[in-house]
PDB file of C-alpha atoms in Angstrom:
ATOM      1  CA  UNK W   1      11.723 -92.840  33.927  1.00 40.00           C
ATOM      2  CA  UNK W   2       8.868 -92.799  31.421  1.00 40.00           C
ATOM      3  CA  UNK W   3       6.623 -90.939  33.892  1.00 42.00           C
ATOM      4  CA  UNK W   4       9.261 -88.288  34.406  1.00 41.00           C
ATOM      5  CA  UNK W   5       9.630 -87.848  30.642  1.00 35.00           C
ATOM      6  CA  UNK W   6       5.869 -87.522  30.218  1.00 40.00           C
ATOM      7  CA  UNK W   7       5.755 -85.006  33.046  1.00 42.00           C
ATOM      8  CA  UNK W   8       8.600 -83.062  31.473  1.00 39.00           C
ATOM      9  CA  UNK W   9       6.739 -82.864  28.135  1.00 40.00           C
ATOM     10  CA  UNK W  10       3.602 -81.433  29.729  1.00 44.00           C
ATOM     11  CA  UNK W  11       3.283 -77.727  29.077  1.00 47.00           C
ATOM     12  CA  UNK W  12       3.800 -75.535  32.097  1.00 46.00           C
ATOM     13  CA  UNK W  13       0.660 -74.119  33.665  1.00 51.00           C
ATOM     14  CA  UNK W  14       0.209 -70.508  32.776  1.00 49.00           C
ATOM     15  CA  UNK W  15      -0.206 -68.123  35.676  1.00 46.00           C
ATOM     16  CA  UNK W  16      -3.696 -66.838  36.216  1.00 47.00           C
ATOM     17  CA  UNK W  17      -3.668 -63.205  35.218  1.00 49.00           C
ATOM     18  CA  UNK W  18      -7.322 -62.436  35.776  1.00 47.00           C
ATOM     19  CA  UNK W  19      -7.325 -63.090  39.533  1.00 48.00           C
ATOM     20  CA  UNK W  20      -7.312 -59.987  41.668  1.00 56.00           C
ATOM     21  CA  UNK W  21      -5.767 -59.566  45.029  1.00 59.00           C
ATOM     22  CA  UNK W  22      -8.138 -58.868  47.892  1.00 60.00           C
ATOM     23  CA  UNK W  23      -8.609 -55.161  48.493  1.00 71.00           C
ATOM     24  CA  UNK W  24      -7.578 -53.252  51.595  1.00 77.00           C
ATOM     25  CA  UNK W  25     -11.158 -53.014  52.833  1.00 81.00           C
ATOM     26  CA  UNK W  26     -11.669 -56.764  52.544  1.00 86.00           C
ATOM     27  CA  UNK W  27      -8.374 -57.392  54.317  1.00 84.00           C
ATOM     28  CA  UNK W  28      -9.376 -55.117  57.216  1.00 84.00           C
ATOM     29  CA  UNK W  29     -12.809 -56.760  57.514  1.00 87.00           C
ATOM     30  CA  UNK W  30     -11.208 -60.192  57.563  1.00 89.00           C
ATOM     31  CA  UNK W  31      -8.571 -59.380  60.181  1.00 89.00           C
ATOM     32  CA  UNK W  32     -10.394 -56.624  62.077  1.00 90.00           C
ATOM     33  CA  UNK W  33      -9.335 -58.047  65.451  1.00 92.00           C
ATOM     34  CA  UNK W  34      -5.650 -57.640  64.611  1.00 92.00           C
ATOM     35  CA  UNK W  35      -6.191 -54.138  63.248  1.00 92.00           C
ATOM     36  CA  UNK W  36      -8.085 -53.232  66.396  1.00 93.00           C
ATOM     37  CA  UNK W  37      -5.157 -54.422  68.532  1.00 94.00           C
ATOM     38  CA  UNK W  38      -2.599 -52.418  66.554  1.00 93.00           C
ATOM     39  CA  UNK W  39      -4.776 -49.274  66.334  1.00 93.00           C
ATOM     40  CA  UNK W  40      -3.567 -47.710  69.650  1.00 94.00           C
ATOM     41  CA  UNK W  41       0.072 -48.144  68.610  1.00 94.00           C
ATOM     42  CA  UNK W  42      -0.612 -46.620  65.181  1.00 93.00           C
ATOM     43  CA  UNK W  43      -2.450 -43.728  66.809  1.00 95.00           C
ATOM     44  CA  UNK W  44       0.387 -43.144  69.270  1.00 95.00           C
ATOM     45  CA  UNK W  45       3.006 -43.061  66.506  1.00 93.00           C
ATOM     46  CA  UNK W  46       0.851 -40.802  64.334  1.00 93.00           C
ATOM     47  CA  UNK W  47       0.106 -38.278  67.087  1.00 94.00           C
ATOM     48  CA  UNK W  48       3.476 -38.124  68.801  1.00 91.00           C
ATOM     49  CA  UNK W  49       5.838 -38.896  65.895  1.00 88.00           C
ATOM     50  CA  UNK W  50       4.311 -37.633  62.637  1.00 90.00           C
ATOM     51  CA  UNK W  51       2.146 -34.699  63.720  1.00 90.00           C
ATOM     52  CA  UNK W  52       5.082 -32.915  65.435  1.00 86.00           C
ATOM     53  CA  UNK W  53       6.965 -33.029  62.112  1.00 88.00           C
ATOM     54  CA  UNK W  54       4.840 -30.026  61.185  1.00 87.00           C
ATOM     55  CA  UNK W  55       7.097 -27.984  63.440  1.00 86.00           C
ATOM     56  CA  UNK W  56      10.263 -28.896  61.533  1.00 89.00           C
ATOM     57  CA  UNK W  57       9.739 -25.812  59.372  1.00 89.00           C
ATOM     58  CA  UNK W  58      10.581 -23.755  62.450  1.00 89.00           C
ATOM     59  CA  UNK W  59      14.246 -24.568  61.791  1.00 91.00           C
ATOM     60  CA  UNK W  60      13.990 -22.538  58.565  1.00 92.00           C
ATOM     61  CA  UNK W  61      11.948 -19.603  59.934  1.00 90.00           C
ATOM     62  CA  UNK W  62      12.342 -16.730  62.368  1.00 90.00           C
ATOM     63  CA  UNK W  63      10.067 -17.715  65.218  1.00 87.00           C
ATOM     64  CA  UNK W  64       7.455 -15.099  66.068  1.00 82.00           C
ATOM     65  CA  UNK W  65       5.292 -15.613  69.146  1.00 81.00           C
ATOM     66  CA  UNK W  66       2.451 -13.627  67.602  1.00 79.00           C
ATOM     67  CA  UNK W  67       2.600 -15.249  64.149  1.00 78.00           C
ATOM     68  CA  UNK W  68       3.040 -18.850  65.325  1.00 76.00           C
ATOM     69  CA  UNK W  69       5.012 -21.639  63.673  1.00 74.00           C
ATOM     70  CA  UNK W  70       4.321 -20.663  60.077  1.00 76.00           C
ATOM     71  CA  UNK W  71       4.066 -16.885  60.402  1.00 72.00           C
ATOM     72  CA  UNK W  72       7.718 -16.020  60.846  1.00 80.00           C
ATOM     73  CA  UNK W  73       9.986 -14.750  58.094  1.00 86.00           C
ATOM     74  CA  UNK W  74      11.863 -17.341  56.059  1.00 89.00           C
ATOM     75  CA  UNK W  75      15.454 -17.711  57.317  1.00 89.00           C
ATOM     76  CA  UNK W  76      16.679 -20.582  55.149  1.00 89.00           C
ATOM     77  CA  UNK W  77      19.814 -22.264  56.479  1.00 93.00           C
ATOM     78  CA  UNK W  78      20.705 -19.385  58.782  1.00 93.00           C
ATOM     79  CA  UNK W  79      20.477 -21.362  62.023  1.00 94.00           C
ATOM     80  CA  UNK W  80      22.290 -24.368  60.604  1.00 95.00           C
ATOM     81  CA  UNK W  81      25.216 -22.142  59.609  1.00 95.00           C
ATOM     82  CA  UNK W  82      25.073 -20.528  63.033  1.00 95.00           C
ATOM     83  CA  UNK W  83      25.430 -23.913  64.688  1.00 95.00           C
ATOM     84  CA  UNK W  84      28.215 -25.061  62.362  1.00 95.00           C
ATOM     85  CA  UNK W  85      30.147 -21.827  62.981  1.00 95.00           C
ATOM     86  CA  UNK W  86      29.614 -21.982  66.736  1.00 94.00           C
ATOM     87  CA  UNK W  87      32.714 -22.721  68.868  1.00 95.00           C
ATOM     88  CA  UNK W  88      30.619 -25.330  70.696  1.00 94.00           C
ATOM     89  CA  UNK W  89      29.893 -27.363  67.551  1.00 95.00           C
ATOM     90  CA  UNK W  90      32.905 -29.684  67.666  1.00 95.00           C
ATOM     91  CA  UNK W  91      32.946 -30.148  71.483  1.00 95.00           C
ATOM     92  CA  UNK W  92      29.229 -30.993  71.426  1.00 95.00           C
ATOM     93  CA  UNK W  93      29.679 -33.419  68.537  1.00 94.00           C
ATOM     94  CA  UNK W  94      32.693 -35.037  70.192  1.00 95.00           C
ATOM     95  CA  UNK W  95      30.978 -35.480  73.575  1.00 95.00           C
ATOM     96  CA  UNK W  96      27.853 -36.876  71.946  1.00 94.00           C
ATOM     97  CA  UNK W  97      29.797 -39.359  69.819  1.00 94.00           C
ATOM     98  CA  UNK W  98      31.993 -40.511  72.722  1.00 94.00           C
ATOM     99  CA  UNK W  99      29.065 -41.165  75.064  1.00 94.00           C
ATOM    100  CA  UNK W 100      26.832 -42.618  72.341  1.00 93.00           C
ATOM    101  CA  UNK W 101      29.323 -45.009  70.772  1.00 93.00           C
ATOM    102  CA  UNK W 102      30.794 -46.134  74.093  1.00 93.00           C
ATOM    103  CA  UNK W 103      27.297 -46.919  75.319  1.00 93.00           C
ATOM    104  CA  UNK W 104      26.495 -48.602  71.998  1.00 92.00           C
ATOM    105  CA  UNK W 105      29.530 -50.900  72.022  1.00 92.00           C
ATOM    106  CA  UNK W 106      29.399 -51.895  75.684  1.00 94.00           C
ATOM    107  CA  UNK W 107      25.602 -51.891  75.878  1.00 92.00           C
ATOM    108  CA  UNK W 108      25.298 -54.028  72.750  1.00 93.00           C
ATOM    109  CA  UNK W 109      27.817 -56.700  73.746  1.00 94.00           C
ATOM    110  CA  UNK W 110      26.839 -57.011  77.431  1.00 95.00           C
ATOM    111  CA  UNK W 111      23.256 -58.323  76.876  1.00 94.00           C
ATOM    112  CA  UNK W 112      24.570 -60.925  74.424  1.00 94.00           C
ATOM    113  CA  UNK W 113      27.120 -62.213  76.918  1.00 94.00           C
ATOM    114  CA  UNK W 114      24.521 -62.211  79.699  1.00 94.00           C
ATOM    115  CA  UNK W 115      22.036 -64.154  77.563  1.00 93.00           C
ATOM    116  CA  UNK W 116      24.686 -66.725  76.649  1.00 93.00           C
ATOM    117  CA  UNK W 117      25.593 -67.172  80.324  1.00 92.00           C
ATOM    118  CA  UNK W 118      21.987 -67.463  81.501  1.00 91.00           C
ATOM    119  CA  UNK W 119      21.300 -69.973  78.747  1.00 89.00           C
ATOM    120  CA  UNK W 120      24.041 -72.205  80.180  1.00 87.00           C
ATOM    121  CA  UNK W 121      22.534 -72.284  83.681  1.00 85.00           C
ATOM    122  CA  UNK W 122      21.142 -75.706  84.486  1.00 77.00           C
ATOM    123  CA  UNK W 123      17.898 -75.860  86.425  1.00 75.00           C
ATOM    124  CA  UNK W 124      14.798 -73.819  85.680  1.00 79.00           C
ATOM    125  CA  UNK W 125      14.531 -72.266  89.141  1.00 85.00           C
ATOM    126  CA  UNK W 126      18.087 -70.933  89.228  1.00 87.00           C
ATOM    127  CA  UNK W 127      17.687 -69.579  85.716  1.00 86.00           C
ATOM    128  CA  UNK W 128      14.478 -67.744  86.640  1.00 88.00           C
ATOM    129  CA  UNK W 129      16.093 -66.246  89.740  1.00 89.00           C
ATOM    130  CA  UNK W 130      19.023 -65.032  87.648  1.00 89.00           C
ATOM    131  CA  UNK W 131      16.732 -63.533  85.021  1.00 88.00           C
ATOM    132  CA  UNK W 132      14.603 -61.739  87.614  1.00 89.00           C
ATOM    133  CA  UNK W 133      17.669 -60.317  89.356  1.00 91.00           C
ATOM    134  CA  UNK W 134      19.009 -58.879  86.112  1.00 91.00           C
ATOM    135  CA  UNK W 135      15.630 -57.564  84.905  1.00 91.00           C
ATOM    136  CA  UNK W 136      14.735 -55.588  88.043  1.00 92.00           C
ATOM    137  CA  UNK W 137      17.124 -52.599  87.591  1.00 93.00           C
ATOM    138  CA  UNK W 138      15.378 -51.749  84.325  1.00 94.00           C
ATOM    139  CA  UNK W 139      12.254 -50.714  86.255  1.00 94.00           C
ATOM    140  CA  UNK W 140      14.120 -48.292  88.525  1.00 93.00           C
ATOM    141  CA  UNK W 141      13.530 -44.652  87.643  1.00 93.00           C
ATOM    142  CA  UNK W 142      16.449 -42.765  86.127  1.00 93.00           C
ATOM    143  CA  UNK W 143      16.084 -40.175  88.884  1.00 94.00           C
ATOM    144  CA  UNK W 144      16.520 -42.912  91.473  1.00 95.00           C
ATOM    145  CA  UNK W 145      19.526 -44.372  89.632  1.00 95.00           C
ATOM    146  CA  UNK W 146      21.270 -40.992  89.544  1.00 94.00           C
ATOM    147  CA  UNK W 147      20.422 -40.504  93.225  1.00 94.00           C
ATOM    148  CA  UNK W 148      22.020 -43.868  93.968  1.00 94.00           C
ATOM    149  CA  UNK W 149      25.125 -42.823  92.021  1.00 93.00           C
ATOM    150  CA  UNK W 150      25.365 -39.595  93.993  1.00 92.00           C
ATOM    151  CA  UNK W 151      25.007 -41.496  97.271  1.00 92.00           C
ATOM    152  CA  UNK W 152      27.394 -44.343  96.450  1.00 92.00           C
ATOM    153  CA  UNK W 153      30.018 -42.131  94.774  1.00 90.00           C
ATOM    154  CA  UNK W 154      30.024 -39.307  97.307  1.00 88.00           C
ATOM    155  CA  UNK W 155      33.701 -38.310  97.826  1.00 86.00           C
ATOM    156  CA  UNK W 156      33.445 -38.432 101.627  1.00 83.00           C
ATOM    157  CA  UNK W 157      30.575 -40.781 102.559  1.00 83.00           C
ATOM    158  CA  UNK W 158      30.021 -42.875  99.421  1.00 83.00           C
ATOM    159  CA  UNK W 159      29.937 -46.638  99.859  1.00 86.00           C
ATOM    160  CA  UNK W 160      31.793 -47.354  96.625  1.00 86.00           C
ATOM    161  CA  UNK W 161      34.265 -44.549  97.273  1.00 84.00           C
ATOM    162  CA  UNK W 162      35.192 -46.090 100.618  1.00 85.00           C
ATOM    163  CA  UNK W 163      35.439 -49.540  99.059  1.00 86.00           C
ATOM    164  CA  UNK W 164      37.915 -48.196  96.493  1.00 83.00           C
ATOM    165  CA  UNK W 165      40.001 -46.366  99.087  1.00 80.00           C
ATOM    166  CA  UNK W 166      42.548 -49.239  99.467  1.00 83.00           C
ATOM    167  CA  UNK W 167      43.271 -48.920  95.744  1.00 81.00           C
ATOM    168  CA  UNK W 168      44.308 -45.284  96.049  1.00 77.00           C
ATOM    169  CA  UNK W 169      40.938 -43.828  94.983  1.00 75.00           C
ATOM    170  CA  UNK W 170      39.990 -42.371  98.343  1.00 75.00           C
ATOM    171  CA  UNK W 171      38.131 -39.064  98.099  1.00 74.00           C
ATOM    172  CA  UNK W 172      37.835 -39.099  94.308  1.00 81.00           C
ATOM    173  CA  UNK W 173      34.817 -37.183  93.015  1.00 87.00           C
ATOM    174  CA  UNK W 174      33.722 -39.572  90.262  1.00 88.00           C
ATOM    175  CA  UNK W 175      30.735 -37.457  89.240  1.00 89.00           C
ATOM    176  CA  UNK W 176      32.885 -34.344  89.016  1.00 90.00           C
ATOM    177  CA  UNK W 177      35.926 -35.874  87.334  1.00 89.00           C
ATOM    178  CA  UNK W 178      35.899 -35.402  83.566  1.00 91.00           C
ATOM    179  CA  UNK W 179      37.848 -38.644  83.079  1.00 90.00           C
ATOM    180  CA  UNK W 180      35.362 -40.683  85.143  1.00 91.00           C
ATOM    181  CA  UNK W 181      32.079 -39.297  83.833  1.00 94.00           C
ATOM    182  CA  UNK W 182      31.788 -41.485  80.716  1.00 94.00           C
ATOM    183  CA  UNK W 183      32.771 -44.759  82.487  1.00 93.00           C
ATOM    184  CA  UNK W 184      30.311 -44.056  85.321  1.00 94.00           C
ATOM    185  CA  UNK W 185      27.567 -43.252  82.813  1.00 95.00           C
ATOM    186  CA  UNK W 186      28.190 -46.348  80.675  1.00 94.00           C
ATOM    187  CA  UNK W 187      28.629 -48.813  83.557  1.00 94.00           C
ATOM    188  CA  UNK W 188      25.472 -47.631  85.315  1.00 94.00           C
ATOM    189  CA  UNK W 189      23.542 -47.728  82.030  1.00 94.00           C
ATOM    190  CA  UNK W 190      24.666 -51.306  81.337  1.00 94.00           C
ATOM    191  CA  UNK W 191      23.774 -52.327  84.908  1.00 94.00           C
ATOM    192  CA  UNK W 192      20.283 -50.893  84.512  1.00 94.00           C
ATOM    193  CA  UNK W 193      19.354 -52.168  81.046  1.00 94.00           C
ATOM    194  CA  UNK W 194      21.583 -55.188  80.379  1.00 94.00           C
ATOM    195  CA  UNK W 195      19.147 -57.748  81.789  1.00 92.00           C
ATOM    196  CA  UNK W 196      16.138 -56.280  80.017  1.00 93.00           C
ATOM    197  CA  UNK W 197      17.917 -56.106  76.665  1.00 93.00           C
ATOM    198  CA  UNK W 198      18.955 -59.759  76.971  1.00 93.00           C
ATOM    199  CA  UNK W 199      15.337 -60.959  76.849  1.00 92.00           C
ATOM    200  CA  UNK W 200      15.142 -61.015  73.067  1.00 93.00           C
ATOM    201  CA  UNK W 201      18.418 -62.958  72.834  1.00 94.00           C
ATOM    202  CA  UNK W 202      17.148 -65.509  75.351  1.00 92.00           C
ATOM    203  CA  UNK W 203      14.004 -65.855  73.245  1.00 91.00           C
ATOM    204  CA  UNK W 204      16.148 -66.515  70.168  1.00 91.00           C
ATOM    205  CA  UNK W 205      18.241 -69.075  72.061  1.00 91.00           C
ATOM    206  CA  UNK W 206      15.119 -70.903  73.232  1.00 88.00           C
ATOM    207  CA  UNK W 207      14.295 -71.719  69.603  1.00 89.00           C
ATOM    208  CA  UNK W 208      17.559 -73.545  68.952  1.00 89.00           C
ATOM    209  CA  UNK W 209      16.964 -77.194  68.016  1.00 88.00           C
ATOM    210  CA  UNK W 210      18.173 -79.428  70.900  1.00 87.00           C
ATOM    211  CA  UNK W 211      19.435 -81.905  68.317  1.00 90.00           C
ATOM    212  CA  UNK W 212      22.145 -79.396  67.386  1.00 89.00           C
ATOM    213  CA  UNK W 213      23.500 -79.548  70.939  1.00 88.00           C
ATOM    214  CA  UNK W 214      23.346 -83.331  70.956  1.00 89.00           C
ATOM    215  CA  UNK W 215      25.137 -83.614  67.635  1.00 90.00           C
ATOM    216  CA  UNK W 216      27.839 -81.195  68.782  1.00 89.00           C
ATOM    217  CA  UNK W 217      28.348 -83.124  72.026  1.00 88.00           C
ATOM    218  CA  UNK W 218      28.658 -86.367  70.085  1.00 89.00           C
ATOM    219  CA  UNK W 219      31.422 -84.716  68.052  1.00 87.00           C
ATOM    220  CA  UNK W 220      33.227 -83.870  71.295  1.00 88.00           C
ATOM    221  CA  UNK W 221      32.329 -80.178  71.644  1.00 87.00           C
ATOM    222  CA  UNK W 222      32.805 -78.642  75.077  1.00 89.00           C
ATOM    223  CA  UNK W 223      30.684 -75.855  76.546  1.00 87.00           C
ATOM    224  CA  UNK W 224      32.621 -72.996  74.968  1.00 90.00           C
ATOM    225  CA  UNK W 225      32.498 -74.702  71.588  1.00 90.00           C
ATOM    226  CA  UNK W 226      28.733 -75.151  71.951  1.00 90.00           C
ATOM    227  CA  UNK W 227      28.386 -71.431  72.553  1.00 90.00           C
ATOM    228  CA  UNK W 228      30.639 -70.557  69.640  1.00 90.00           C
ATOM    229  CA  UNK W 229      29.268 -72.945  67.021  1.00 90.00           C
ATOM    230  CA  UNK W 230      25.617 -73.319  68.077  1.00 91.00           C
ATOM    231  CA  UNK W 231      24.414 -70.453  70.271  1.00 92.00           C
ATOM    232  CA  UNK W 232      26.136 -67.501  68.609  1.00 92.00           C
ATOM    233  CA  UNK W 233      25.145 -68.379  64.996  1.00 91.00           C
ATOM    234  CA  UNK W 234      21.533 -68.793  66.119  1.00 91.00           C
ATOM    235  CA  UNK W 235      21.299 -65.219  67.420  1.00 92.00           C
ATOM    236  CA  UNK W 236      23.247 -63.492  64.635  1.00 91.00           C
ATOM    237  CA  UNK W 237      20.074 -62.386  62.758  1.00 90.00           C
ATOM    238  CA  UNK W 238      18.679 -60.906  65.971  1.00 91.00           C
ATOM    239  CA  UNK W 239      21.997 -59.173  66.669  1.00 92.00           C
ATOM    240  CA  UNK W 240      22.076 -57.612  63.208  1.00 92.00           C
ATOM    241  CA  UNK W 241      18.499 -56.316  63.314  1.00 91.00           C
ATOM    242  CA  UNK W 242      18.899 -54.849  66.807  1.00 91.00           C
ATOM    243  CA  UNK W 243      22.189 -53.228  65.823  1.00 90.00           C
ATOM    244  CA  UNK W 244      20.542 -51.548  62.830  1.00 91.00           C
ATOM    245  CA  UNK W 245      17.677 -50.270  64.993  1.00 89.00           C
ATOM    246  CA  UNK W 246      20.124 -49.012  67.601  1.00 89.00           C
ATOM    247  CA  UNK W 247      22.122 -47.135  64.980  1.00 89.00           C
ATOM    248  CA  UNK W 248      18.958 -45.210  64.098  1.00 87.00           C
ATOM    249  CA  UNK W 249      19.156 -43.437  67.459  1.00 85.00           C
ATOM    250  CA  UNK W 250      22.879 -43.600  68.132  1.00 83.00           C
ATOM    251  CA  UNK W 251      23.195 -39.863  68.856  1.00 84.00           C
ATOM    252  CA  UNK W 252      20.098 -39.763  71.037  1.00 82.00           C
ATOM    253  CA  UNK W 253      22.032 -40.057  74.264  1.00 79.00           C
ATOM    254  CA  UNK W 254      19.857 -40.443  77.337  1.00 79.00           C
ATOM    255  CA  UNK W 255      18.969 -36.793  77.936  1.00 87.00           C
ATOM    256  CA  UNK W 256      17.427 -37.320  81.376  1.00 91.00           C
ATOM    257  CA  UNK W 257      20.403 -39.197  82.793  1.00 93.00           C
ATOM    258  CA  UNK W 258      23.027 -36.880  81.304  1.00 94.00           C
ATOM    259  CA  UNK W 259      21.076 -33.864  82.498  1.00 94.00           C
ATOM    260  CA  UNK W 260      20.768 -35.206  86.044  1.00 94.00           C
ATOM    261  CA  UNK W 261      24.446 -36.230  86.227  1.00 94.00           C
ATOM    262  CA  UNK W 262      25.673 -32.963  84.756  1.00 94.00           C
ATOM    263  CA  UNK W 263      27.380 -30.355  86.937  1.00 92.00           C
ATOM    264  CA  UNK W 264      29.847 -27.520  86.526  1.00 92.00           C
ATOM    265  CA  UNK W 265      32.837 -29.815  87.076  1.00 92.00           C
ATOM    266  CA  UNK W 266      32.017 -32.406  84.382  1.00 93.00           C
ATOM    267  CA  UNK W 267      30.408 -29.956  81.942  1.00 93.00           C
ATOM    268  CA  UNK W 268      33.306 -30.108  79.438  1.00 94.00           C
ATOM    269  CA  UNK W 269      32.540 -33.802  78.747  1.00 94.00           C
ATOM    270  CA  UNK W 270      28.844 -34.028  79.702  1.00 94.00           C
ATOM    271  CA  UNK W 271      27.456 -31.278  77.485  1.00 94.00           C
ATOM    272  CA  UNK W 272      25.864 -33.147  74.557  1.00 95.00           C
ATOM    273  CA  UNK W 273      23.549 -32.082  71.760  1.00 94.00           C
ATOM    274  CA  UNK W 274      20.405 -33.071  73.678  1.00 93.00           C
ATOM    275  CA  UNK W 275      21.226 -30.995  76.763  1.00 94.00           C
ATOM    276  CA  UNK W 276      22.417 -28.070  74.639  1.00 95.00           C
ATOM    277  CA  UNK W 277      19.155 -28.061  72.672  1.00 94.00           C
ATOM    278  CA  UNK W 278      17.215 -28.043  75.953  1.00 94.00           C
ATOM    279  CA  UNK W 279      19.175 -25.068  77.273  1.00 94.00           C
ATOM    280  CA  UNK W 280      18.971 -23.128  74.016  1.00 93.00           C
ATOM    281  CA  UNK W 281      15.285 -23.827  73.444  1.00 92.00           C
ATOM    282  CA  UNK W 282      13.844 -23.646  76.969  1.00 91.00           C
ATOM    283  CA  UNK W 283      16.180 -21.368  78.904  1.00 91.00           C
ATOM    284  CA  UNK W 284      17.211 -19.019  76.092  1.00 90.00           C
ATOM    285  CA  UNK W 285      13.897 -19.281  74.134  1.00 88.00           C
ATOM    286  CA  UNK W 286      15.804 -19.575  70.831  1.00 91.00           C
ATOM    287  CA  UNK W 287      13.261 -21.981  69.407  1.00 91.00           C
ATOM    288  CA  UNK W 288      14.335 -21.772  65.773  1.00 92.00           C
ATOM    289  CA  UNK W 289      17.981 -22.336  66.644  1.00 94.00           C
ATOM    290  CA  UNK W 290      17.133 -25.287  68.900  1.00 93.00           C
ATOM    291  CA  UNK W 291      14.908 -26.819  66.222  1.00 92.00           C
ATOM    292  CA  UNK W 292      17.691 -26.571  63.647  1.00 94.00           C
ATOM    293  CA  UNK W 293      20.145 -28.340  65.977  1.00 94.00           C
ATOM    294  CA  UNK W 294      17.592 -31.064  66.733  1.00 92.00           C
ATOM    295  CA  UNK W 295      16.907 -31.548  63.021  1.00 93.00           C
ATOM    296  CA  UNK W 296      20.636 -31.848  62.347  1.00 94.00           C
ATOM    297  CA  UNK W 297      20.849 -34.534  65.023  1.00 92.00           C
ATOM    298  CA  UNK W 298      17.928 -36.420  63.464  1.00 91.00           C
ATOM    299  CA  UNK W 299      19.441 -36.302  59.974  1.00 92.00           C
ATOM    300  CA  UNK W 300      22.725 -37.737  61.281  1.00 92.00           C
ATOM    301  CA  UNK W 301      20.828 -40.561  63.016  1.00 92.00           C
ATOM    302  CA  UNK W 302      18.927 -41.299  59.799  1.00 92.00           C
ATOM    303  CA  UNK W 303      22.185 -41.406  57.844  1.00 93.00           C
ATOM    304  CA  UNK W 304      23.629 -43.896  60.336  1.00 92.00           C
ATOM    305  CA  UNK W 305      20.490 -46.030  60.002  1.00 92.00           C
ATOM    306  CA  UNK W 306      20.728 -46.128  56.201  1.00 93.00           C
ATOM    307  CA  UNK W 307      24.458 -46.894  56.295  1.00 92.00           C
ATOM    308  CA  UNK W 308      24.078 -49.637  58.921  1.00 91.00           C
ATOM    309  CA  UNK W 309      21.278 -51.285  56.964  1.00 91.00           C
ATOM    310  CA  UNK W 310      23.280 -51.183  53.710  1.00 91.00           C
ATOM    311  CA  UNK W 311      26.397 -52.624  55.370  1.00 91.00           C
ATOM    312  CA  UNK W 312      24.389 -55.368  57.097  1.00 89.00           C
ATOM    313  CA  UNK W 313      22.675 -56.331  53.844  1.00 89.00           C
ATOM    314  CA  UNK W 314      26.003 -56.546  52.032  1.00 88.00           C
ATOM    315  CA  UNK W 315      27.895 -58.402  54.781  1.00 86.00           C
ATOM    316  CA  UNK W 316      25.337 -60.706  56.378  1.00 82.00           C
ATOM    317  CA  UNK W 317      22.309 -60.690  54.035  1.00 79.00           C
ATOM    318  CA  UNK W 318      20.179 -59.569  56.989  1.00 83.00           C
ATOM    319  CA  UNK W 319      18.583 -56.109  56.892  1.00 83.00           C
ATOM    320  CA  UNK W 320      15.396 -54.188  57.591  1.00 83.00           C
ATOM    321  CA  UNK W 321      14.686 -53.593  53.900  1.00 83.00           C
TER     322      UNK W 321
END
């Protein structure tokens, strides 16, 4: 008691104000190996992400082949108003939102469920076989995946079409049906990337303290209760961060896959902003108009990122900044 009183009477140590933090040059010299490892990634982002931002001004100029990016006359918001007044604005926005958010919801939940199921598999060999089987589709080219869809869903010779014939779906053109395009796109996307996206959740589950499982079992928890009260809370921070990052590109629907699956029959639901920009910019050579539409898409994605981060910080105390 006396020692605590003496310690309480001692004046608090004043912070050292004269000490300086190590400079950037000293930090780089000290950790030069780490900076050398990250240098290719920094260079890639700088060259392919930041340098092309110079061309954003094309959305506000009349593009002139002879004058280049900066030589055209200033057009202001002309091309943005043109896009907003276009009769295709709302159909494009609707199709993009439907495909993007359906893929987001299903594609976000499926890897979590898969990781929780794989984590419950007893035996290291069976778990590795299951992981390998679910990872492999991720490495299949999108062109090959769409070719498989065209072969399996062929109205007359498709394997899946014949398998669904007893259920009254004989001869249905799934890739040409406007009602079936989004489900086919989402299901095939989940099949291809679900296993790969579950890796980070499995990594988070591997860090769970085994004593938590033992304590829960002592209290009489069954397997579903272990998942609910131990596994799920342990991956919530990972879920929140990945959801925020995903929201940053929510409208960036997979251009390659949509473009390859698109045809004249499903065009009313498959025409999204990405494919429209490609047609306007490459086929019609309206570069300024296409740049304005792409910039609009980027601004919307950025707004979703800011909103998702703010909501996550307020609700769960987990955020990117």
